[in-house]
Amino acid sequence: MIFTHIIVILMVSALISLLIGKRMVSALPYVATTGVIFSFILLASFANNNHDLFHQPMPLLSVSWIPSLGIEYATFIDSLSFILVALTLILALVCILVSFREITENQPFYYFNLLAALAGIVGVFAAADLFLFFFFWEVMLLPMTALIAIWGHENRRYAAIKFFIFTQVSSLLMLVAIIIMAFIYQQQFGEMSFNYFDWQQLDIAMPLQYWLMIGFFVAFAVKLPSFPFHTWLPDAHTQAPTAGSVLLAGVLLKTGAYGLMRFVLPLFEQAAISFAPIAITLGVMSIIYGAVMAFAQTDFKRLVAYSSISHMGFVTLALFSFSTIAYHGAIVTLVAHGLSSAALFAMAGMLYQRLHTRELSKMGGLFASAPRMGGMLLAFVAGAFGMPGLLNFIGEFMTLTGTFANYPTATVFAATAMIGSAIYGMYLFQQSFQGKPGANADIQDLRAHEWLLCSLLFGLLLYLGLFPQALLMHFDAIYPATADAQIIGGRL
């Protein structure tokens, strides 16, 4: 029941935000914070009481929803879903902190959408029924679109429509594949089922398995995002409010990677192995393209957005290399990117509040008046380009190490992007906080709640970077079949 309780708490908090309305606007952040903290305490308590149980998938709740179609409200937990839900709740606190001063209009509806989006994301990580998964997949999209369209910047409507169209069209492909899978199950077992564990018993021949896998892959590649399905991301990030950018980069992109890990690789293993050379190519292209485009940007948020495409390329590369080490590297990269990108987008929001611009050419020389902010930005930039000691380094190092044996050429090309990330990272810091002071160089340094936010994120990046086994110790016994796929000499 743990995930159901969390979803209910978040939705109740969302409804309370609406009911309070404008009469108690100042209480809205505290209502949202209380809901998120209470959810996190429940999750931590569950983990503490079931330390050894969710190393393997652990069913939580199964209730018949639409019996005639075999659809259930079914949830489960394992280490992957636990870590991603914990990351979601941590970044939810970041979203609330950055919204504290930024959102000044229609706050009740804003917090309703923020909490509803979080509930939908938790549902995606919890669903054991594919119809329920699709339901939550759609639930998280609608409030996210509203956050961009209503509280975004000057071109917010264009960015919101683009985000909605890309995600909806790709979601429909996945829905078609889900329906076909349910009918195949009916043909093989005499009754319809959308249950993930039931589908693991399916025997689907090629090439049908391949085309069903494509339906899922496109939906998840759009959300990841992977080249060439990425074009919605820079606009959405640039136009979204700060909390929207944090939520997009920190959590929403991870639902795409989660879908690849949870459904594409285990359910369509033979098709995934056949598709691996294409996926590896797309991963490398994402890594290099994202790094090159990041360096060409003059907008703070747009630069970080393109860097996200590059970092998520490492995840695609790792997953389709079918290496255990690379697979674990992908998990670490998801957490590391969630924390570091959230920090960088939060920094962008803080600077925008002070300077009313994101253009790097209008910054410069800020370090003299805001040394703590400059130091934190330098630390997060160093984390993003993979400085040893921080978590990002562990994820990309494991990805490259695990991928090299099967795809040495792709690994070499991917490794060059790490040099590129260091260049655009230092370019970002130099343009904003170093150089000749501009007209707006005298800004306020980190406020108390901003200092708390940055310290929390950097502390997690440093702790997990020094002790990555805190994440990885739960994954040795999971997904052995996929990781053991045989690839010899870079060819399947």
Short mmCIF file of C-alpha atoms in Angstrom, two decimals:
data_model
loop_
_atom_site.label_atom_id
_atom_site.label_comp_id
_atom_site.label_asym_id
_atom_site.label_seq_id
_atom_site.Cartn_x
_atom_site.Cartn_y
_atom_site.Cartn_z
CA MET A 1 0.00 0.00 0.00
CA ILE A 2 3.01 2.31 0.39
CA PHE A 3 2.89 3.85 -3.10
CA THR A 4 -0.91 4.14 -2.94
CA HIS A 5 -0.61 6.00 0.35
CA ILE A 6 1.96 8.38 -1.18
CA ILE A 7 -0.23 9.03 -4.23
CA VAL A 8 -3.26 9.67 -2.01
CA ILE A 9 -1.29 12.03 0.26
CA LEU A 10 -0.01 14.03 -2.69
CA MET A 11 -3.46 14.26 -4.30
CA VAL A 12 -5.10 15.23 -0.98
CA SER A 13 -2.46 17.96 -0.57
CA ALA A 14 -3.23 19.09 -4.13
CA LEU A 15 -6.96 19.30 -3.40
CA ILE A 16 -6.34 21.14 -0.11
CA SER A 17 -4.30 23.68 -2.07
CA LEU A 18 -7.31 24.29 -4.30
CA LEU A 19 -9.76 24.47 -1.39
CA ILE A 20 -7.63 26.93 0.57
CA GLY A 21 -7.60 29.18 -2.48
CA LYS A 22 -6.47 32.77 -2.23
CA ARG A 23 -7.70 33.14 1.35
CA MET A 24 -4.55 31.51 2.77
CA VAL A 25 -1.98 31.87 0.00
CA SER A 26 0.93 32.02 2.42
CA ALA A 27 0.04 28.55 3.72
CA LEU A 28 0.23 26.84 0.31
CA PRO A 29 4.00 26.08 0.34
CA TYR A 30 3.64 24.61 3.83
CA VAL A 31 0.72 22.40 2.76
CA ALA A 32 2.76 21.09 -0.16
CA THR A 33 5.88 20.64 1.98
CA THR A 34 3.93 18.77 4.65
CA GLY A 35 2.49 16.38 2.06
CA VAL A 36 5.89 15.68 0.52
CA ILE A 37 7.70 15.26 3.86
CA PHE A 38 4.98 12.97 5.20
CA SER A 39 5.23 10.88 2.00
CA PHE A 40 9.01 10.67 2.37
CA ILE A 41 8.72 9.58 6.00
CA LEU A 42 6.30 6.81 4.97
CA LEU A 43 8.66 5.66 2.23
CA ALA A 44 11.69 5.70 4.53
CA SER A 45 9.77 3.84 7.23
CA PHE A 46 8.69 1.19 4.73
CA ALA A 47 12.27 0.74 3.49
CA ASN A 48 13.54 0.46 7.04
CA ASN A 49 11.01 -2.25 7.88
CA ASN A 50 11.48 -4.19 4.63
CA HIS A 51 15.20 -3.88 4.07
CA ASP A 52 15.66 -7.31 2.52
CA LEU A 53 12.31 -7.75 0.81
CA PHE A 54 12.35 -5.38 -2.15
CA HIS A 55 15.64 -6.59 -3.59
CA GLN A 56 13.26 -8.53 -5.82
CA PRO A 57 9.95 -7.19 -7.17
CA MET A 58 7.52 -7.11 -4.25
CA PRO A 59 3.75 -6.91 -5.03
CA LEU A 60 2.03 -4.29 -2.90
CA LEU A 61 -1.63 -4.14 -3.88
CA SER A 62 -3.89 -5.76 -6.48
CA VAL A 63 -7.54 -4.74 -6.83
CA SER A 64 -9.78 -5.56 -9.77
CA TRP A 65 -10.55 -2.32 -11.67
CA ILE A 66 -12.22 -3.29 -14.98
CA PRO A 67 -12.80 -7.07 -14.65
CA SER A 68 -14.19 -7.59 -18.17
CA LEU A 69 -10.84 -6.46 -19.62
CA GLY A 70 -8.63 -7.98 -16.93
CA ILE A 71 -7.46 -4.52 -15.81
CA GLU A 72 -6.31 -4.16 -12.21
CA TYR A 73 -5.14 -1.44 -9.89
CA ALA A 74 -1.89 -3.28 -9.19
CA THR A 75 1.29 -1.81 -7.69
CA PHE A 76 4.67 -3.23 -6.74
CA ILE A 77 8.05 -2.09 -5.48
CA ASP A 78 11.66 -3.01 -6.07
CA SER A 79 14.95 -1.19 -5.68
CA LEU A 80 14.66 0.68 -8.99
CA SER A 81 11.17 2.04 -8.30
CA PHE A 82 12.10 2.80 -4.67
CA ILE A 83 15.15 4.87 -5.65
CA LEU A 84 13.27 6.79 -8.34
CA VAL A 85 10.33 7.56 -6.03
CA ALA A 86 12.77 8.73 -3.33
CA LEU A 87 14.47 10.97 -5.94
CA THR A 88 11.04 12.32 -6.95
CA LEU A 89 10.18 13.30 -3.38
CA ILE A 90 13.58 14.91 -2.76
CA LEU A 91 13.25 17.00 -5.90
CA ALA A 92 9.65 17.83 -4.95
CA LEU A 93 11.08 19.72 -1.96
CA VAL A 94 13.43 21.54 -4.34
CA CYS A 95 10.46 22.47 -6.53
CA ILE A 96 8.59 23.92 -3.56
CA LEU A 97 11.64 25.89 -2.36
CA VAL A 98 12.28 27.47 -5.78
CA SER A 99 8.57 28.31 -6.14
CA PHE A 100 8.49 30.15 -2.82
CA ARG A 101 9.26 33.60 -4.30
CA GLU A 102 8.90 32.95 -8.03
CA ILE A 103 5.20 32.09 -8.24
CA THR A 104 3.03 35.09 -7.42
CA GLU A 105 -0.08 34.48 -9.53
CA ASN A 106 -2.81 31.84 -9.17
CA GLN A 107 -0.79 29.98 -6.54
CA PRO A 108 -3.54 27.50 -5.48
CA PHE A 109 -3.87 26.09 -9.00
CA TYR A 110 -0.08 26.09 -9.37
CA TYR A 111 0.46 23.93 -6.29
CA PHE A 112 -2.43 21.71 -7.36
CA ASN A 113 -0.72 21.02 -10.69
CA LEU A 114 2.70 20.56 -9.10
CA LEU A 115 1.43 17.99 -6.59
CA ALA A 116 -0.78 16.24 -9.17
CA ALA A 117 2.22 15.87 -11.49
CA LEU A 118 4.22 14.36 -8.62
CA ALA A 119 1.40 11.91 -7.85
CA GLY A 120 1.31 10.85 -11.50
CA ILE A 121 5.08 10.30 -11.57
CA VAL A 122 4.95 8.15 -8.42
CA GLY A 123 2.14 6.17 -10.06
CA VAL A 124 4.29 5.54 -13.14
CA PHE A 125 7.06 4.08 -10.96
CA ALA A 126 4.56 1.98 -8.97
CA ALA A 127 2.24 0.47 -11.59
CA ALA A 128 2.32 -3.28 -12.16
CA ASP A 129 -0.57 -3.18 -14.62
CA LEU A 130 0.26 -1.68 -18.03
CA PHE A 131 -3.15 0.00 -18.36
CA LEU A 132 -2.59 1.60 -14.95
CA PHE A 133 0.92 2.58 -16.08
CA PHE A 134 -0.53 4.31 -19.14
CA PHE A 135 -3.15 6.01 -16.96
CA PHE A 136 -0.50 7.53 -14.69
CA TRP A 137 1.67 8.29 -17.75
CA GLU A 138 -1.13 10.55 -18.98
CA VAL A 139 -1.94 11.95 -15.52
CA MET A 140 1.57 13.35 -15.12
CA LEU A 141 1.55 14.98 -18.58
CA LEU A 142 -1.53 17.18 -18.18
CA PRO A 143 -0.44 19.13 -15.05
CA MET A 144 3.10 19.37 -16.46
CA THR A 145 1.70 20.96 -19.61
CA ALA A 146 -0.34 23.37 -17.46
CA LEU A 147 2.76 24.36 -15.46
CA ILE A 148 4.56 25.33 -18.68
CA ALA A 149 1.56 26.98 -20.38
CA ILE A 150 0.35 29.08 -17.44
CA TRP A 151 3.44 29.95 -15.36
CA GLY A 152 6.14 29.80 -18.04
CA HIS A 153 7.95 32.60 -19.83
CA GLU A 154 7.25 34.61 -22.99
CA ASN A 155 6.84 31.71 -25.47
CA ARG A 156 5.26 29.34 -22.98
CA ARG A 157 2.21 28.39 -25.05
CA TYR A 158 4.30 27.31 -28.04
CA ALA A 159 6.57 25.24 -25.77
CA ALA A 160 3.60 23.68 -23.94
CA ILE A 161 1.81 22.71 -27.16
CA LYS A 162 5.01 21.23 -28.61
CA PHE A 163 5.63 19.25 -25.42
CA PHE A 164 2.04 18.00 -25.40
CA ILE A 165 2.00 16.95 -29.07
CA PHE A 166 5.32 15.08 -28.89
CA THR A 167 4.38 13.20 -25.74
CA GLN A 168 0.80 12.46 -26.83
CA VAL A 169 1.67 11.09 -30.27
CA SER A 170 4.40 8.87 -28.85
CA SER A 171 2.08 7.75 -26.03
CA LEU A 172 -0.53 6.63 -28.56
CA LEU A 173 2.05 4.34 -30.18
CA MET A 174 2.67 2.78 -26.77
CA LEU A 175 -1.08 2.44 -26.14
CA VAL A 176 -1.52 0.51 -29.40
CA ALA A 177 1.34 -1.80 -28.42
CA ILE A 178 -0.20 -2.31 -24.95
CA ILE A 179 -3.58 -3.28 -26.43
CA ILE A 180 -1.97 -5.73 -28.87
CA MET A 181 0.02 -7.29 -26.01
CA ALA A 182 -3.20 -7.80 -24.02
CA PHE A 183 -4.86 -9.55 -26.97
CA ILE A 184 -1.80 -11.75 -27.50
CA TYR A 185 -2.03 -12.77 -23.84
CA GLN A 186 -5.70 -13.64 -24.36
CA GLN A 187 -4.82 -15.82 -27.35
CA GLN A 188 -2.11 -17.68 -25.43
CA PHE A 189 -3.76 -17.98 -21.99
CA GLY A 190 -7.51 -17.64 -22.66
CA GLU A 191 -8.11 -14.38 -20.78
CA MET A 192 -7.08 -10.80 -21.21
CA SER A 193 -4.47 -9.34 -18.86
CA PHE A 194 -2.47 -6.13 -18.63
CA ASN A 195 -0.38 -7.35 -15.70
CA TYR A 196 3.39 -6.88 -16.10
CA PHE A 197 4.23 -10.19 -14.43
CA ASP A 198 1.70 -12.06 -16.60
CA TRP A 199 3.26 -10.56 -19.72
CA GLN A 200 6.66 -11.97 -18.74
CA GLN A 201 5.21 -15.41 -19.64
CA LEU A 202 4.34 -14.36 -23.21
CA ASP A 203 6.06 -16.01 -26.14
CA ILE A 204 6.03 -13.51 -29.02
CA ALA A 205 7.81 -14.36 -32.25
CA MET A 206 9.85 -11.96 -34.31
CA PRO A 207 9.15 -9.71 -36.23
CA LEU A 208 5.94 -8.90 -34.24
CA GLN A 209 8.01 -8.63 -31.06
CA TYR A 210 10.27 -6.14 -32.81
CA TRP A 211 7.41 -3.84 -33.86
CA LEU A 212 5.78 -4.00 -30.43
CA MET A 213 9.12 -3.08 -28.89
CA ILE A 214 9.36 -0.09 -31.28
CA GLY A 215 5.97 1.16 -30.02
CA PHE A 216 7.28 1.24 -26.45
CA PHE A 217 10.76 2.46 -27.41
CA VAL A 218 9.53 5.56 -29.28
CA ALA A 219 7.35 6.63 -26.33
CA PHE A 220 10.24 6.27 -23.91
CA ALA A 221 12.86 7.76 -26.28
CA VAL A 222 10.72 10.90 -26.66
CA LYS A 223 10.49 11.27 -22.91
CA LEU A 224 14.20 10.45 -22.25
CA PRO A 225 14.80 12.33 -24.67
CA SER A 226 16.99 10.69 -27.31
CA PHE A 227 18.11 12.13 -30.64
CA PRO A 228 16.13 12.68 -32.95
CA PHE A 229 13.08 12.83 -30.62
CA HIS A 230 14.52 15.61 -28.45
CA THR A 231 13.34 18.84 -30.09
CA TRP A 232 10.60 19.53 -27.53
CA LEU A 233 13.06 19.57 -24.61
CA PRO A 234 15.03 22.85 -25.08
CA ASP A 235 11.83 24.85 -25.62
CA ALA A 236 10.04 23.23 -22.68
CA HIS A 237 12.99 23.77 -20.34
CA THR A 238 13.56 27.35 -21.44
CA GLN A 239 9.93 28.41 -21.13
CA ALA A 240 8.95 26.44 -18.02
CA PRO A 241 9.01 28.03 -14.56
CA THR A 242 11.99 26.99 -12.46
CA ALA A 243 10.08 24.23 -10.68
CA GLY A 244 8.86 22.94 -14.04
CA SER A 245 12.43 22.74 -15.33
CA VAL A 246 13.55 20.97 -12.15
CA LEU A 247 10.69 18.49 -12.45
CA LEU A 248 11.31 17.91 -16.16
CA ALA A 249 15.05 17.36 -15.91
CA GLY A 250 15.16 15.75 -12.49
CA VAL A 251 12.29 13.30 -12.71
CA LEU A 252 10.18 13.37 -15.87
CA LEU A 253 13.07 12.41 -18.15
CA LYS A 254 13.75 9.48 -15.83
CA THR A 255 10.34 7.98 -16.62
CA GLY A 256 11.62 7.36 -20.16
CA ALA A 257 14.70 5.56 -18.87
CA TYR A 258 12.54 3.66 -16.38
CA GLY A 259 10.29 2.48 -19.24
CA LEU A 260 13.29 1.18 -21.18
CA MET A 261 14.58 -0.67 -18.10
CA ARG A 262 11.25 -1.98 -16.90
CA PHE A 263 9.44 -2.90 -20.12
CA VAL A 264 11.55 -2.74 -23.30
CA LEU A 265 14.53 -4.80 -22.13
CA PRO A 266 12.77 -7.51 -20.07
CA LEU A 267 9.60 -7.98 -22.17
CA PHE A 268 11.21 -7.75 -25.62
CA GLU A 269 14.68 -9.07 -24.97
CA GLN A 270 15.21 -10.68 -28.38
CA ALA A 271 13.95 -7.59 -30.22
CA ALA A 272 16.01 -5.31 -27.97
CA ILE A 273 19.16 -7.23 -28.81
CA SER A 274 18.37 -6.91 -32.54
CA PHE A 275 17.69 -3.20 -32.10
CA ALA A 276 20.82 -2.59 -30.00
CA PRO A 277 23.10 -1.28 -32.81
CA ILE A 278 20.51 1.36 -33.73
CA ALA A 279 19.94 2.31 -30.08
CA ILE A 280 23.70 2.52 -29.46
CA THR A 281 24.05 4.82 -32.48
CA LEU A 282 21.21 7.03 -31.25
CA GLY A 283 22.81 7.12 -27.79
CA VAL A 284 26.19 8.25 -29.14
CA MET A 285 24.57 10.83 -31.41
CA SER A 286 22.63 12.19 -28.42
CA ILE A 287 25.81 12.43 -26.36
CA ILE A 288 27.81 14.30 -28.99
CA TYR A 289 24.95 16.39 -30.40
CA GLY A 290 23.83 17.50 -26.94
CA ALA A 291 27.37 18.51 -25.93
CA VAL A 292 28.01 20.48 -29.15
CA MET A 293 24.66 22.25 -29.01
CA ALA A 294 25.11 23.07 -25.30
CA PHE A 295 28.35 24.91 -26.08
CA ALA A 296 26.57 26.97 -28.77
CA GLN A 297 23.87 28.33 -26.42
CA THR A 298 23.77 31.81 -24.92
CA ASP A 299 20.74 31.13 -22.67
CA PHE A 300 21.58 29.62 -19.25
CA LYS A 301 18.61 27.23 -19.17
CA ARG A 302 18.91 26.26 -22.82
CA LEU A 303 22.56 25.29 -22.28
CA VAL A 304 21.62 23.05 -19.36
CA ALA A 305 18.74 21.59 -21.40
CA TYR A 306 21.02 20.48 -24.23
CA SER A 307 23.48 19.07 -21.70
CA SER A 308 20.62 16.89 -20.42
CA ILE A 309 20.23 15.35 -23.90
CA SER A 310 23.93 14.52 -23.81
CA HIS A 311 23.77 12.93 -20.34
CA MET A 312 20.68 10.90 -21.20
CA GLY A 313 22.55 9.58 -24.24
CA PHE A 314 24.85 7.81 -21.78
CA VAL A 315 21.78 6.04 -20.36
CA THR A 316 20.70 4.76 -23.79
CA LEU A 317 24.26 3.66 -24.51
CA ALA A 318 24.50 1.80 -21.20
CA LEU A 319 21.15 0.02 -21.41
CA PHE A 320 21.61 -1.35 -24.92
CA SER A 321 25.22 -2.43 -24.35
CA PHE A 322 23.83 -5.35 -22.29
CA SER A 323 26.60 -5.10 -19.74
CA THR A 324 25.90 -5.42 -16.02
CA ILE A 325 28.43 -2.70 -15.15
CA ALA A 326 26.99 -0.32 -17.74
CA TYR A 327 23.45 -1.11 -16.58
CA HIS A 328 24.40 -0.12 -13.04
CA GLY A 329 26.11 2.95 -14.48
CA ALA A 330 22.80 3.94 -16.08
CA ILE A 331 21.04 3.75 -12.70
CA VAL A 332 23.73 5.90 -11.09
CA THR A 333 23.58 8.38 -13.99
CA LEU A 334 19.81 8.74 -13.55
CA VAL A 335 20.20 9.74 -9.91
CA ALA A 336 23.26 11.92 -10.54
CA HIS A 337 21.67 13.80 -13.42
CA GLY A 338 18.45 14.21 -11.44
CA LEU A 339 20.33 15.95 -8.62
CA SER A 340 22.84 17.98 -10.66
CA SER A 341 20.43 19.17 -13.37
CA ALA A 342 17.89 20.15 -10.72
CA ALA A 343 20.60 22.18 -9.01
CA LEU A 344 21.64 23.93 -12.24
CA PHE A 345 18.04 24.80 -13.18
CA ALA A 346 17.45 26.06 -9.64
CA MET A 347 20.55 28.25 -10.07
CA ALA A 348 19.15 29.56 -13.35
CA GLY A 349 15.92 30.48 -11.55
CA MET A 350 17.78 32.27 -8.74
CA LEU A 351 19.78 34.32 -11.24
CA TYR A 352 16.63 35.15 -13.24
CA GLN A 353 14.93 36.47 -10.10
CA ARG A 354 17.89 38.79 -9.49
CA LEU A 355 18.81 39.81 -13.05
CA HIS A 356 15.52 39.25 -14.96
CA THR A 357 17.48 37.62 -17.77
CA ARG A 358 18.97 34.23 -18.62
CA GLU A 359 21.29 35.59 -21.31
CA LEU A 360 24.89 34.79 -20.43
CA SER A 361 26.10 37.87 -22.35
CA LYS A 362 24.25 40.07 -19.83
CA MET A 363 25.93 38.42 -16.84
CA GLY A 364 29.58 38.40 -15.78
CA GLY A 365 31.52 39.34 -12.69
CA LEU A 366 28.86 38.10 -10.28
CA PHE A 367 31.33 36.25 -8.08
CA ALA A 368 32.45 39.41 -6.24
CA SER A 369 28.97 40.12 -4.87
CA ALA A 370 27.70 36.50 -4.63
CA PRO A 371 30.66 34.23 -3.78
CA ARG A 372 28.54 31.50 -2.16
CA MET A 373 26.30 31.29 -5.22
CA GLY A 374 29.32 31.25 -7.52
CA GLY A 375 30.99 28.52 -5.47
CA MET A 376 27.86 26.38 -5.58
CA LEU A 377 27.47 26.88 -9.34
CA LEU A 378 31.10 25.85 -9.86
CA ALA A 379 30.53 22.74 -7.73
CA PHE A 380 27.42 21.72 -9.67
CA VAL A 381 29.10 22.39 -13.01
CA ALA A 382 32.04 20.24 -11.88
CA GLY A 383 29.59 17.52 -10.93
CA ALA A 384 27.84 17.71 -14.28
CA PHE A 385 31.05 17.28 -16.27
CA GLY A 386 32.08 14.31 -14.14
CA MET A 387 34.58 15.43 -11.53
CA PRO A 388 35.82 12.45 -9.46
CA GLY A 389 34.30 12.43 -6.00
CA LEU A 390 30.85 13.39 -7.22
CA LEU A 391 28.15 10.95 -8.34
CA ASN A 392 28.08 11.90 -12.05
CA PHE A 393 31.65 10.63 -12.46
CA ILE A 394 30.73 7.20 -11.12
CA GLY A 395 27.77 6.83 -13.50
CA GLU A 396 29.61 7.83 -16.67
CA PHE A 397 32.76 5.90 -15.71
CA MET A 398 30.75 2.69 -15.17
CA THR A 399 28.85 3.25 -18.43
CA LEU A 400 32.02 3.68 -20.47
CA THR A 401 33.78 0.79 -18.72
CA GLY A 402 30.88 -1.58 -19.24
CA THR A 403 30.20 -0.56 -22.83
CA PHE A 404 33.80 -0.70 -24.06
CA ALA A 405 34.01 -4.51 -24.27
CA ASN A 406 31.12 -4.76 -26.73
CA TYR A 407 31.18 -1.38 -28.43
CA PRO A 408 34.72 0.07 -28.27
CA THR A 409 34.24 2.56 -31.13
CA ALA A 410 30.98 3.91 -29.72
CA THR A 411 32.61 4.19 -26.29
CA VAL A 412 35.51 6.25 -27.66
CA PHE A 413 33.12 8.68 -29.38
CA ALA A 414 31.02 8.92 -26.21
CA ALA A 415 34.10 9.60 -24.08
CA THR A 416 34.99 12.64 -26.19
CA ALA A 417 31.77 14.29 -25.03
CA MET A 418 33.11 14.28 -21.46
CA ILE A 419 35.76 16.72 -22.67
CA GLY A 420 33.01 18.75 -24.32
CA SER A 421 30.98 18.81 -21.10
CA ALA A 422 33.97 20.22 -19.21
CA ILE A 423 34.33 22.96 -21.85
CA TYR A 424 30.69 24.06 -21.87
CA GLY A 425 30.53 23.74 -18.07
CA MET A 426 33.43 26.12 -17.57
CA TYR A 427 32.02 28.37 -20.31
CA LEU A 428 28.79 28.59 -18.31
CA PHE A 429 30.60 29.49 -15.09
CA GLN A 430 33.01 31.91 -16.75
CA GLN A 431 30.29 33.79 -18.63
CA SER A 432 28.07 34.17 -15.58
CA PHE A 433 30.33 34.66 -12.57
CA GLN A 434 33.76 35.57 -13.94
CA GLY A 435 35.05 38.14 -16.40
CA LYS A 436 34.41 41.85 -16.49
CA PRO A 437 31.52 42.89 -14.19
CA GLY A 438 28.45 44.02 -16.08
CA ALA A 439 25.90 46.65 -15.15
CA ASN A 440 23.99 44.12 -13.01
CA ALA A 441 27.00 42.57 -11.29
CA ASP A 442 25.95 43.54 -7.77
CA ILE A 443 23.43 40.89 -6.75
CA GLN A 444 22.26 39.37 -3.46
CA ASP A 445 24.04 36.18 -2.47
CA LEU A 446 22.21 32.96 -1.57
CA ARG A 447 19.26 33.45 0.79
CA ALA A 448 18.73 31.00 3.66
CA HIS A 449 16.30 28.70 1.84
CA GLU A 450 18.46 28.80 -1.31
CA TRP A 451 21.53 27.89 0.72
CA LEU A 452 19.59 24.98 2.23
CA LEU A 453 18.51 23.79 -1.22
CA CYS A 454 22.03 23.91 -2.68
CA SER A 455 23.57 22.26 0.37
CA LEU A 456 21.04 19.41 0.24
CA LEU A 457 21.71 18.67 -3.44
CA PHE A 458 25.48 19.01 -3.21
CA GLY A 459 25.58 16.91 -0.04
CA LEU A 460 23.74 14.08 -1.81
CA LEU A 461 26.00 14.30 -4.89
CA LEU A 462 29.10 14.18 -2.68
CA TYR A 463 27.92 11.43 -0.32
CA LEU A 464 26.73 9.12 -3.09
CA GLY A 465 29.81 9.98 -5.15
CA LEU A 466 32.05 8.80 -2.31
CA PHE A 467 29.82 5.86 -1.36
CA PRO A 468 28.04 4.76 -4.58
CA GLN A 469 27.51 1.32 -3.10
CA ALA A 470 24.64 2.85 -1.13
CA LEU A 471 22.78 2.85 -4.46
CA LEU A 472 24.27 -0.21 -6.12
CA MET A 473 24.17 -2.79 -3.33
CA HIS A 474 20.53 -3.58 -4.10
CA PHE A 475 20.93 -4.37 -7.79
CA ASP A 476 23.25 -7.36 -8.10
CA ALA A 477 20.43 -9.90 -8.09
CA ILE A 478 18.12 -8.01 -10.48
CA TYR A 479 17.95 -8.18 -14.27
CA PRO A 480 20.63 -10.86 -14.69
CA ALA A 481 19.06 -12.26 -17.86
CA THR A 482 19.19 -8.98 -19.75
CA ALA A 483 22.66 -8.15 -18.55
CA ASP A 484 23.94 -11.57 -19.58
CA ALA A 485 22.92 -11.20 -23.24
CA GLN A 486 25.82 -12.33 -25.37
CA ILE A 487 27.39 -9.81 -27.69
CA ILE A 488 30.69 -10.73 -29.28
CA GLY A 489 33.04 -8.30 -31.01
CA GLY A 490 30.50 -5.51 -31.08
CA ARG A 491 28.08 -7.58 -33.18
CA LEU A 492 25.01 -9.39 -32.00
#
